Amino acid sequence: LLLISHEKLCRIEVMAYVPLRTACFSSQPKEVPHPMQNVQRIVLVDFGAQYTQLIARRVREAKVFCEVVSYLTPLSEILEKKPVGIILSGGPASVLDADAPHIDPAIYEQGIPVLGICYGMQLTAYTLGGTVERAAQREYGRVPVDFDVNSPLFAGMKAQSVAWMSHTFHVTHAPEGFTSIAHSENCAFCAMANPEKRIYAVQFHPEVTHSEEGQKVIANFLYNVCGCTGDWTMSTFIDNAIASIREQVGPNGRVMLGLSGGVDSSVAAALISRAIGERLTCVYVDHGFMRKNETESVREVFTKQFPVNLVIVDARDRFLTKLAGVSDPETKRKLIGGEFVYCFADEAKKLEGVEFLAQGTIYPDVIESGSVKGSAVIKSHHNVGGLPADVRAKFTGGLVEPLRMLFKDEVRKVGEELSMPHDMVWRQPFPGPGLAIRIMGDITADKLETVRESDAILREEVALAGLERDVNQYFTVLTNTRTVGVMGDERTHDFVLAIRAVTTDDFMTVDWARLPYDLLAKVSARIVNEVPRVNRVVYDITTKPPATVEWE
């Protein structure tokens, strides 16, 4: 089997982690209705910027829908989307490079407002006849910038504020019809504008929080230049998504979804349930590596609040047997992923009349998989990837992916709009293999119980301290190390348990959370007193990099 990545093909030995769209469906039987076809949209042209997703999120935070496309996308396809504005992202290249990414110059002649950011500004200047040169003094980090507050792009802003710069090249002569509307000590063109053609460009990064009034710049472009009305809300999305699901599935179509209990699949299930009710069948495979009470929570929500045909597969013994004696982390992941596929396939074969397969793909999956960069790969999900041919043949209707245009924070907002349980909507990131990779070494039922109970204590105490929304992820890890201890009058030789708690904006880099000492003391005391086989608790204070969030 092949795992298709951004740049290479890698062979793996188990039936797992295969891109679902590629593995299951060579093409969609019919065009899938777009859930946001009736709202205003901004098209964000991506030139490989590290901040592309952040720009899109900032636009959406301003209540305007934003869709990311590759710079390779033909102008005709961009225009078919009927954008009210176009944003050109930053990027790592220089416009002076022979192989630098470019765009059809006609994009500037469509009468559609354009905002270039960093590389997008330099590309705009270069394409329209301006001059871009290597800067005598590079600018990186926070830089005081003077703004022309009479420009609609900077209306309502301070005359000077700090902006985040990250460039080696800059514009030295603007194209004909453009003037400078912002400057710094070392850069005469921190921003330029051609108001007549509604083309604007900024050298700094308004999307990052380091730019003091960056969000104001984005909002000004959207509302003062593009004339947006702010029609992107989660309630609007829900209404449109339900209509799209009904149109795609039809009045009698039936859908199957692999329900993991995570935020994405749970919200997708709730949304599809609102659209078609009990014509949705959710298959939840309990591999035994879930956190405390999660299976019960799934059963409660999807039998009462969002009634579906819920199939809960008790595969705990099956997975424990499969992983008996296995200590290598990657082997654990592959075995769990492969067994998950087999379990899901077994249930799929039992269902009659199911034409559609649903999954909780979200927008970062689409962007990060390379589909925006020009590839057709969609991020794989361990629970349904690589289905056997006879199972794939069942889903003649294709894929239902109601969340594939949403970011994670938007998915949570949809869950809140649907009145889903708080614990399910704000569930922390949880690895597909679950607690199995939070146990160092081999896995046993006793070890699973130890890490499950200690994790529940940590989550309970963090919530009681009012910190559950301040710490982005926190959990316990059962190490494979035993130490000597004294409990009562007896000497013990039991496991060391580690606590991991981190804060982050994007999980690309993380810092360890500064949990209060009193909280740590209480958690440690409870774990040692209430959880068998643990006599020592330690706290992981390592950042990412060099460490990862998970231990395996």
Coordinates of C-alpha atoms in Angstrom, one line a residue:
L1 CA 0.0 0.0 0.0
L2 CA 1.1 3.6 -0.6
L3 CA 1.1 6.5 1.7
I4 CA 1.1 9.6 -0.5
S5 CA 2.9 12.6 1.1
H6 CA 3.7 16.1 -0.1
E7 CA 6.9 15.1 -1.8
K8 CA 7.4 11.4 -1.9
L9 CA 5.7 8.0 -1.9
C10 CA 6.5 5.7 1.1
R11 CA 5.7 2.0 1.4
I12 CA 4.1 0.8 4.6
E13 CA 3.3 -2.7 5.7
V14 CA -0.1 -2.4 7.2
M15 CA -3.5 -1.3 5.8
A16 CA -3.6 2.1 7.5
Y17 CA -3.1 5.8 7.0
V18 CA -4.0 5.7 3.3
P19 CA -5.6 8.9 2.0
L20 CA -9.3 8.1 2.0
R21 CA -10.3 10.2 -1.1
T22 CA -7.6 8.5 -3.2
A23 CA -8.0 5.0 -1.7
C24 CA -11.8 4.8 -1.8
F25 CA -13.0 7.0 -4.6
S26 CA -11.3 7.8 -7.8
S27 CA -13.9 10.5 -8.4
Q28 CA -17.1 11.9 -6.9
P29 CA -20.2 10.5 -8.7
K30 CA -21.6 14.0 -8.7
E31 CA -20.6 17.5 -7.8
V32 CA -20.9 18.0 -4.1
P33 CA -22.9 21.2 -3.2
H34 CA -20.7 23.9 -1.6
P35 CA -22.1 24.7 1.9
M36 CA -21.0 28.4 1.5
Q37 CA -22.1 29.1 -2.1
N38 CA -24.4 31.9 -1.0
V39 CA -22.0 34.0 1.1
Q40 CA -19.5 36.6 0.2
R41 CA -16.0 35.2 -0.1
I42 CA -12.4 36.3 -0.2
V43 CA -10.0 34.2 -2.2
L44 CA -6.5 33.9 -0.6
V45 CA -3.9 33.0 -3.1
D46 CA -1.1 31.0 -1.4
F47 CA 2.5 31.4 -2.4
G48 CA 3.8 29.0 0.3
A49 CA 3.6 31.3 3.2
Q50 CA 3.9 29.9 6.8
Y51 CA 1.1 32.2 7.8
T52 CA -1.4 31.3 5.0
Q53 CA -3.8 29.6 7.4
L54 CA -3.5 32.4 9.9
I55 CA -4.5 35.0 7.2
A56 CA -7.6 32.9 6.4
R57 CA -8.5 32.6 10.0
R58 CA -8.2 36.4 10.6
V59 CA -10.5 37.1 7.6
R60 CA -13.0 34.6 9.0
E61 CA -12.7 36.2 12.5
A62 CA -13.9 39.4 10.8
K63 CA -17.0 37.4 9.7
V64 CA -16.1 37.1 6.1
F65 CA -15.6 33.7 4.4
C66 CA -12.1 33.0 3.1
E67 CA -11.0 30.2 0.8
V68 CA -7.4 29.3 0.1
V69 CA -6.2 28.4 -3.4
S70 CA -2.8 27.7 -4.9
Y71 CA -1.0 30.3 -7.0
L72 CA -1.1 27.7 -9.7
T73 CA -4.9 28.0 -9.8
P74 CA -6.0 29.4 -13.2
L75 CA -7.5 32.9 -13.0
S76 CA -10.7 31.6 -14.6
E77 CA -11.2 29.2 -11.6
I78 CA -10.6 32.0 -9.2
L79 CA -13.2 34.2 -10.9
E80 CA -15.7 31.3 -10.9
K81 CA -15.7 31.6 -7.1
K82 CA -17.0 35.2 -7.5
P83 CA -14.7 36.7 -4.8
V84 CA -15.5 40.1 -3.5
G85 CA -11.7 40.5 -2.8
I86 CA -8.4 38.7 -3.4
I87 CA -5.5 38.5 -1.0
L88 CA -2.0 37.5 -2.2
S89 CA -0.1 35.8 0.6
G90 CA 3.5 36.0 1.7
G91 CA 6.0 33.3 0.7
P92 CA 9.6 32.2 1.1
A93 CA 10.8 33.1 -2.4
S94 CA 12.1 36.3 -3.9
V95 CA 10.3 37.7 -7.0
L96 CA 13.7 38.2 -8.5
D97 CA 14.4 34.4 -8.5
A98 CA 14.2 32.8 -11.9
D99 CA 11.8 30.2 -10.6
A100 CA 9.8 32.5 -8.4
P101 CA 6.0 31.8 -8.2
H102 CA 4.0 34.3 -10.2
I103 CA 0.3 34.9 -11.1
D104 CA -1.7 35.9 -14.1
P105 CA -1.2 39.7 -14.4
A106 CA -4.8 40.0 -15.5
I107 CA -5.8 39.4 -11.9
Y108 CA -5.2 43.1 -11.3
E109 CA -7.5 44.1 -14.2
Q110 CA -10.7 42.4 -13.0
G111 CA -12.0 45.3 -10.9
I112 CA -11.8 43.1 -7.8
P113 CA -10.0 44.6 -4.8
V114 CA -6.6 43.1 -4.2
L115 CA -4.4 43.1 -1.0
G116 CA -0.8 41.9 -1.3
I117 CA 1.0 40.8 1.9
C118 CA 4.8 40.7 2.0
Y119 CA 5.7 38.6 -1.0
G120 CA 2.3 39.5 -2.4
M121 CA 3.3 43.2 -2.2
Q122 CA 6.6 42.6 -3.9
L123 CA 4.9 40.5 -6.6
T124 CA 2.3 43.2 -7.2
A125 CA 5.0 45.8 -7.6
Y126 CA 7.2 43.7 -9.8
T127 CA 4.3 42.5 -12.0
L128 CA 2.9 46.0 -12.5
G129 CA 6.2 47.7 -13.4
G130 CA 7.7 48.7 -10.0
T131 CA 11.1 47.9 -8.7
V132 CA 12.0 45.3 -6.0
E133 CA 15.5 45.2 -4.6
R134 CA 17.5 43.6 -1.8
A135 CA 17.2 45.9 1.2
A136 CA 20.3 47.5 2.5
Q137 CA 18.9 46.9 6.0
R138 CA 16.8 43.9 6.4
E139 CA 13.8 44.2 8.7
Y140 CA 12.7 41.3 11.0
G141 CA 10.5 41.5 14.1
R142 CA 8.6 44.5 15.6
V143 CA 9.2 47.7 13.7
P144 CA 7.5 51.1 14.3
V145 CA 5.6 52.1 11.2
D146 CA 4.0 55.5 10.2
F147 CA 0.6 55.1 8.6
D148 CA -1.4 57.4 6.3
V149 CA -4.7 57.2 8.3
N150 CA -6.5 59.0 5.5
S151 CA -6.2 55.8 3.4
P152 CA -9.2 53.5 3.7
L153 CA -6.8 50.7 4.5
F154 CA -5.6 52.4 7.7
A155 CA -8.8 54.3 8.7
G156 CA -9.3 54.5 12.5
M157 CA -5.7 53.5 13.3
K158 CA -3.0 55.3 15.1
A159 CA -0.6 57.4 13.0
Q160 CA 2.2 55.2 14.3
S161 CA 2.2 51.7 15.6
V162 CA 4.3 48.6 15.7
A163 CA 4.1 46.1 12.8
W164 CA 5.7 42.7 12.3
M165 CA 8.3 42.7 9.5
S166 CA 10.0 39.7 7.9
H167 CA 11.8 40.6 4.7
T168 CA 15.1 40.8 2.9
F169 CA 13.8 42.4 -0.3
H170 CA 11.5 45.4 -0.5
V171 CA 9.8 47.8 -3.0
T172 CA 12.0 50.8 -3.9
H173 CA 9.9 52.3 -6.7
A174 CA 6.1 51.8 -6.8
P175 CA 4.3 51.0 -10.1
E176 CA 2.6 53.8 -12.0
G177 CA -0.6 54.9 -10.2
F178 CA 0.6 53.7 -6.8
T179 CA 1.7 55.8 -3.8
S180 CA 3.3 55.0 -0.5
I181 CA 0.8 54.9 2.4
A182 CA 3.1 53.7 5.2
H183 CA 6.8 53.9 5.8
S184 CA 9.4 52.9 8.5
E185 CA 12.9 54.2 9.1
N186 CA 14.4 51.7 6.7
C187 CA 11.5 51.1 4.3
A188 CA 9.9 53.8 2.2
F189 CA 7.2 51.5 1.0
C190 CA 5.8 49.6 4.0
A191 CA 2.5 49.8 2.2
M192 CA 1.4 51.1 -1.2
A193 CA -2.0 51.8 -2.8
N194 CA -3.7 52.5 -6.1
P195 CA -7.2 53.6 -4.8
E196 CA -8.6 54.0 -8.3
K197 CA -8.1 50.3 -9.0
R198 CA -8.6 49.3 -5.4
I199 CA -5.2 47.5 -5.2
Y200 CA -3.4 47.7 -1.9
A201 CA -0.3 46.0 -0.6
V202 CA 1.6 45.9 2.8
Q203 CA 5.2 44.8 3.4
F204 CA 4.4 43.8 7.1
H205 CA 2.3 40.9 8.4
P206 CA -1.1 42.2 9.6
E207 CA -2.3 38.6 10.4
V208 CA 0.1 38.1 13.3
T209 CA -0.6 39.3 16.8
H210 CA 2.7 41.1 16.9
S211 CA 1.3 43.7 14.6
E212 CA -0.5 46.0 17.0
E213 CA -3.4 46.9 14.7
G214 CA -3.1 44.2 12.2
Q215 CA -6.6 42.9 12.5
K216 CA -7.8 46.5 11.9
V217 CA -5.9 46.5 8.6
I218 CA -7.6 43.3 7.5
A219 CA -11.0 44.5 8.6
N220 CA -10.5 47.8 6.8
F221 CA -9.7 45.9 3.6
L222 CA -12.7 43.8 3.9
Y223 CA -15.2 46.4 4.8
N224 CA -13.8 49.7 3.5
V225 CA -12.3 48.4 0.3
C226 CA -14.3 45.3 -0.6
G227 CA -17.6 46.3 0.8
C228 CA -18.2 43.1 2.8
T229 CA -21.3 42.8 4.9
G230 CA -20.0 40.2 7.4
D231 CA -22.3 37.3 6.5
W232 CA -20.0 34.6 7.7
T233 CA -21.4 33.2 10.9
M234 CA -21.6 29.7 12.3
S235 CA -25.4 29.8 12.3
T236 CA -25.3 30.7 8.6
F237 CA -22.9 27.9 8.0
I238 CA -25.1 25.4 9.8
D239 CA -28.2 26.3 7.8
N240 CA -26.2 26.1 4.5
A241 CA -24.4 22.9 5.4
I242 CA -27.7 21.2 6.3
A243 CA -29.2 22.2 3.0
S244 CA -26.0 21.0 1.2
I245 CA -26.1 17.6 3.0
R246 CA -29.7 17.1 2.1
E247 CA -29.1 18.0 -1.5
Q248 CA -26.1 15.7 -1.8
V249 CA -27.6 12.7 0.0
G250 CA -31.1 13.1 -1.4
P251 CA -34.4 12.3 0.4
N252 CA -33.7 8.6 0.9
G253 CA -29.8 8.4 1.0
R254 CA -28.1 6.7 3.9
V255 CA -24.7 7.7 5.3
M256 CA -22.1 5.9 7.4
L257 CA -19.6 7.7 9.6
G258 CA -16.6 6.5 11.6
L259 CA -17.1 8.2 15.0
S260 CA -14.0 8.5 17.1
G261 CA -15.5 10.6 19.8
G262 CA -13.2 13.5 18.9
V263 CA -14.3 17.0 18.1
D264 CA -14.3 16.8 14.3
S265 CA -16.1 13.5 13.9
S266 CA -18.6 14.3 16.7
V267 CA -19.6 17.7 15.2
A268 CA -19.8 16.2 11.8
A269 CA -22.1 13.5 13.1
A270 CA -24.3 16.0 14.9
L271 CA -24.5 18.2 11.8
I272 CA -25.4 15.2 9.5
S273 CA -27.9 14.0 12.1
R274 CA -29.6 17.4 12.0
A275 CA -29.8 17.1 8.2
I276 CA -31.0 13.5 7.8
G277 CA -31.7 12.1 11.2
E278 CA -31.5 8.3 11.7
R279 CA -30.5 7.8 8.1
L280 CA -27.0 8.3 9.5
T281 CA -25.2 5.3 11.0
C282 CA -22.2 6.0 13.2
V283 CA -19.7 3.3 13.9
Y284 CA -17.7 3.8 17.1
V285 CA -14.9 1.4 17.7
D286 CA -13.9 1.1 21.3
H287 CA -10.4 -0.1 21.1
G288 CA -9.9 0.2 24.9
F289 CA -7.5 3.1 24.7
M290 CA -10.1 5.9 25.3
R291 CA -10.1 8.2 28.3
K292 CA -12.4 7.6 31.2
N293 CA -16.1 7.7 30.4
E294 CA -15.7 8.7 26.8
T295 CA -17.5 5.8 25.4
E296 CA -20.4 6.4 27.7
S297 CA -20.5 10.1 26.6
V298 CA -20.6 9.1 23.0
R299 CA -23.5 6.7 23.7
E300 CA -25.4 9.4 25.6
V301 CA -25.1 12.1 23.0
F302 CA -25.8 10.0 19.9
T303 CA -28.7 8.0 21.2
K304 CA -30.5 10.9 22.9
Q305 CA -29.5 14.4 21.8
F306 CA -28.6 13.6 18.2
P307 CA -30.3 10.3 17.5
V308 CA -28.5 8.2 14.9
N309 CA -28.1 4.5 14.3
L310 CA -25.2 4.1 16.7
V311 CA -23.1 0.9 16.5
I312 CA -20.6 0.6 19.3
V313 CA -18.0 -2.1 18.6
D314 CA -16.4 -3.5 21.8
A315 CA -13.0 -4.4 20.5
R316 CA -11.0 -3.9 23.7
D317 CA -9.9 -7.6 24.0
R318 CA -9.2 -7.7 20.3
F319 CA -6.8 -4.8 20.4
L320 CA -5.1 -5.8 23.7
T321 CA -4.4 -9.2 22.2
K322 CA -3.0 -7.6 19.0
L323 CA -0.6 -5.4 20.9
A324 CA 0.5 -8.0 23.5
G325 CA 4.2 -7.6 24.2
V326 CA 4.6 -4.7 21.7
S327 CA 6.8 -1.8 23.0
D328 CA 7.9 0.0 19.8
P329 CA 5.9 3.2 19.4
E330 CA 5.6 3.1 15.6
T331 CA 4.7 -0.5 15.6
K332 CA 1.9 0.3 18.1
R333 CA 0.6 3.0 15.8
K334 CA 0.6 0.8 12.8
L335 CA -1.0 -2.1 14.5
I336 CA -3.8 0.0 16.0
G337 CA -4.4 1.8 12.7
G338 CA -4.6 -1.4 10.8
E339 CA -6.8 -3.1 13.3
F340 CA -9.1 -0.1 13.3
V341 CA -9.6 -0.4 9.6
Y342 CA -10.4 -4.1 9.9
C343 CA -13.0 -3.4 12.6
F344 CA -14.6 -0.6 10.6
A345 CA -14.7 -2.7 7.5
D346 CA -16.3 -5.6 9.3
E347 CA -19.2 -3.4 10.4
A348 CA -19.5 -1.7 7.0
K349 CA -20.0 -5.1 5.4
K350 CA -23.0 -5.7 7.7
L351 CA -24.9 -2.5 6.6
E352 CA -27.3 -2.6 3.8
G353 CA -28.4 0.4 1.6
V354 CA -25.7 2.8 2.8
E355 CA -24.5 4.8 -0.2
F356 CA -22.3 7.6 1.4
L357 CA -19.3 7.6 3.6
A358 CA -18.8 10.6 5.9
Q359 CA -15.8 11.8 7.7
G360 CA -14.7 14.8 9.8
T361 CA -12.2 16.4 7.4
I362 CA -11.5 20.0 8.3
Y363 CA -9.9 22.8 6.4
P364 CA -6.3 22.4 7.8
D365 CA -6.5 18.8 6.7
V366 CA -7.2 20.0 3.1
I367 CA -4.5 22.7 3.2
E368 CA -1.8 20.7 4.9
S369 CA -2.4 17.6 2.7
G370 CA -1.3 19.5 -0.3
S371 CA -4.6 19.9 -2.2
V372 CA -4.2 23.7 -2.1
K373 CA -0.6 23.4 -3.2
G374 CA -1.6 21.5 -6.3
S375 CA -1.9 17.9 -5.0
A376 CA -5.1 16.0 -4.7
V377 CA -4.2 14.3 -1.4
I378 CA -6.5 14.5 1.5
K379 CA -5.3 13.9 5.0
S380 CA -5.9 10.3 6.0
H381 CA -7.8 9.2 9.1
H382 CA -6.8 6.0 10.8
N383 CA -10.4 4.9 11.4
V384 CA -11.5 4.6 7.8
G385 CA -8.4 4.7 5.6
G386 CA -7.5 2.0 3.2
L387 CA -10.8 0.2 3.1
P388 CA -11.0 -3.1 1.2
A389 CA -12.3 -2.9 -2.4
D390 CA -15.5 -4.7 -1.6
V391 CA -16.3 -2.2 1.2
R392 CA -15.3 0.8 -1.0
A393 CA -17.7 -0.5 -3.6
K394 CA -20.6 -0.1 -1.2
F395 CA -20.3 3.7 -1.1
T396 CA -21.5 4.6 -4.5
G397 CA -22.6 8.1 -3.5
G398 CA -19.1 9.2 -2.4
L399 CA -17.9 11.2 0.5
V400 CA -19.8 13.5 2.8
E401 CA -17.5 16.1 4.4
P402 CA -19.6 18.8 5.9
L403 CA -16.7 20.4 7.9
R404 CA -14.0 20.5 5.2
M405 CA -14.1 24.3 4.9
L406 CA -13.8 25.0 8.6
F407 CA -10.9 25.6 10.9
K408 CA -10.8 23.9 14.3
D409 CA -12.1 26.9 16.3
E410 CA -15.0 27.2 13.8
V411 CA -15.8 23.5 14.3
R412 CA -16.0 24.1 18.0
K413 CA -18.3 27.1 17.4
V414 CA -20.6 24.9 15.3
G415 CA -20.7 22.4 18.1
E416 CA -21.7 25.1 20.5
E417 CA -24.4 26.4 18.1
L418 CA -25.7 22.8 18.0
S419 CA -25.8 22.7 21.8
M420 CA -23.4 19.8 22.0
P421 CA -21.9 18.9 25.5
H422 CA -19.2 21.3 26.5
D423 CA -16.7 18.4 27.3
M424 CA -17.2 17.0 23.8
V425 CA -16.9 20.4 22.0
W426 CA -13.8 21.4 23.9
R427 CA -12.2 18.0 23.9
Q428 CA -8.4 18.4 23.8
P429 CA -6.4 17.0 20.9
F430 CA -6.3 13.2 21.4
P431 CA -4.1 10.9 19.3
G432 CA -5.8 8.2 17.2
P433 CA -4.0 5.4 19.1
G434 CA -5.3 7.0 22.3
L435 CA -3.8 6.0 25.7
A436 CA -1.7 3.3 24.0
I437 CA 1.0 5.9 23.2
R438 CA 0.8 7.4 26.6
I439 CA 2.1 4.1 28.1
M440 CA 5.8 3.6 27.6
G441 CA 6.6 0.1 26.7
D442 CA 4.2 -2.8 26.4
I443 CA 0.5 -2.4 27.1
T444 CA -1.6 -4.3 29.6
A445 CA -5.0 -3.8 31.1
D446 CA -3.5 -2.8 34.4
K447 CA -1.4 -0.1 32.8
L448 CA -4.3 1.2 30.8
E449 CA -6.3 1.5 34.0
T450 CA -3.5 3.4 35.7
V451 CA -3.0 6.0 33.0
R452 CA -6.8 6.4 32.5
E453 CA -7.5 7.0 36.2
S454 CA -4.5 9.4 36.6
D455 CA -5.6 11.3 33.5
A456 CA -9.1 11.7 34.9
I457 CA -7.7 13.1 38.1
L458 CA -5.6 15.6 36.3
R459 CA -8.5 16.8 34.1
E460 CA -10.8 17.1 37.1
E461 CA -8.4 19.2 39.1
V462 CA -7.5 21.5 36.2
A463 CA -11.2 22.1 35.6
L464 CA -11.8 22.8 39.3
A465 CA -9.0 25.3 39.2
G466 CA -10.7 27.1 36.3
L467 CA -7.7 26.5 34.0
E468 CA -9.2 24.1 31.4
R469 CA -9.4 26.8 28.7
D470 CA -6.0 28.4 29.6
V471 CA -4.0 25.2 29.1
N472 CA -4.3 23.8 25.5
Q473 CA -3.5 20.2 26.3
Y474 CA -2.7 18.2 29.4
F475 CA -2.5 14.5 30.2
T476 CA -0.6 11.9 32.1
V477 CA 2.0 9.5 30.8
L478 CA 2.9 6.2 32.4
T479 CA 6.6 5.8 32.1
N480 CA 8.4 2.5 31.9
T481 CA 10.5 3.4 34.9
R482 CA 10.1 2.0 38.4
T483 CA 11.5 3.7 41.5
V484 CA 11.7 2.9 45.2
G485 CA 9.2 4.6 47.5
V486 CA 7.8 4.4 51.0
M487 CA 4.0 4.1 51.5
G488 CA 2.9 3.5 55.1
D489 CA 5.4 1.2 56.7
E490 CA 6.3 -0.6 53.5
R491 CA 8.9 0.0 50.8
T492 CA 7.4 0.1 47.3
H493 CA 8.9 -0.4 43.8
D494 CA 6.3 1.2 41.4
F495 CA 6.0 3.3 38.3
V496 CA 6.9 6.9 37.7
L497 CA 4.0 8.8 36.2
A498 CA 4.6 12.1 34.3
I499 CA 2.3 15.0 33.8
R500 CA 2.4 16.9 30.5
A501 CA 0.7 20.3 30.1
V502 CA 1.3 22.8 27.3
T503 CA 0.2 26.1 26.0
T504 CA 0.3 27.0 22.3
D505 CA -1.4 28.9 19.5
D506 CA -0.9 26.4 16.7
F507 CA 0.8 23.3 18.1
M508 CA 3.7 23.9 15.8
T509 CA 5.7 25.2 18.8
V510 CA 4.6 24.8 22.4
D511 CA 5.6 25.9 25.8
W512 CA 5.1 24.0 29.0
A513 CA 2.3 25.3 31.1
R514 CA 3.2 27.1 34.4
L515 CA 0.6 25.3 36.5
P516 CA 0.3 26.5 40.0
Y517 CA 2.4 24.6 42.6
D518 CA -0.7 24.1 44.8
L519 CA -2.5 22.5 41.9
L520 CA 0.4 20.2 41.0
A521 CA 0.8 19.2 44.7
K522 CA -2.9 18.3 44.9
V523 CA -2.8 16.3 41.6
S524 CA 0.3 14.5 42.7
A525 CA -1.1 13.6 46.1
R526 CA -4.4 12.3 44.6
I527 CA -2.6 10.2 42.0
V528 CA -0.3 8.5 44.5
N529 CA -3.1 7.9 46.9
E530 CA -5.9 6.9 44.5
V531 CA -4.1 5.2 41.6
P532 CA -2.5 1.8 42.1
R533 CA 1.1 1.0 40.9
V534 CA 2.3 4.7 41.0
N535 CA 4.6 6.0 43.8
R536 CA 6.2 9.0 42.1
V537 CA 4.9 11.9 39.9
V538 CA 7.1 14.2 37.8
Y539 CA 6.3 17.2 35.6
D540 CA 7.5 17.6 32.1
I541 CA 8.9 21.1 31.5
T542 CA 10.2 20.6 28.0
T543 CA 9.2 22.9 25.1
K544 CA 8.5 21.9 21.5
P545 CA 11.0 21.9 19.9
P546 CA 13.1 20.0 21.0
A547 CA 10.4 17.7 22.4
T548 CA 7.1 16.8 20.9
V549 CA 3.8 17.2 22.8
E550 CA 3.2 13.4 23.0
W551 CA 5.9 11.2 24.5
E552 CA 5.5 8.6 21.7

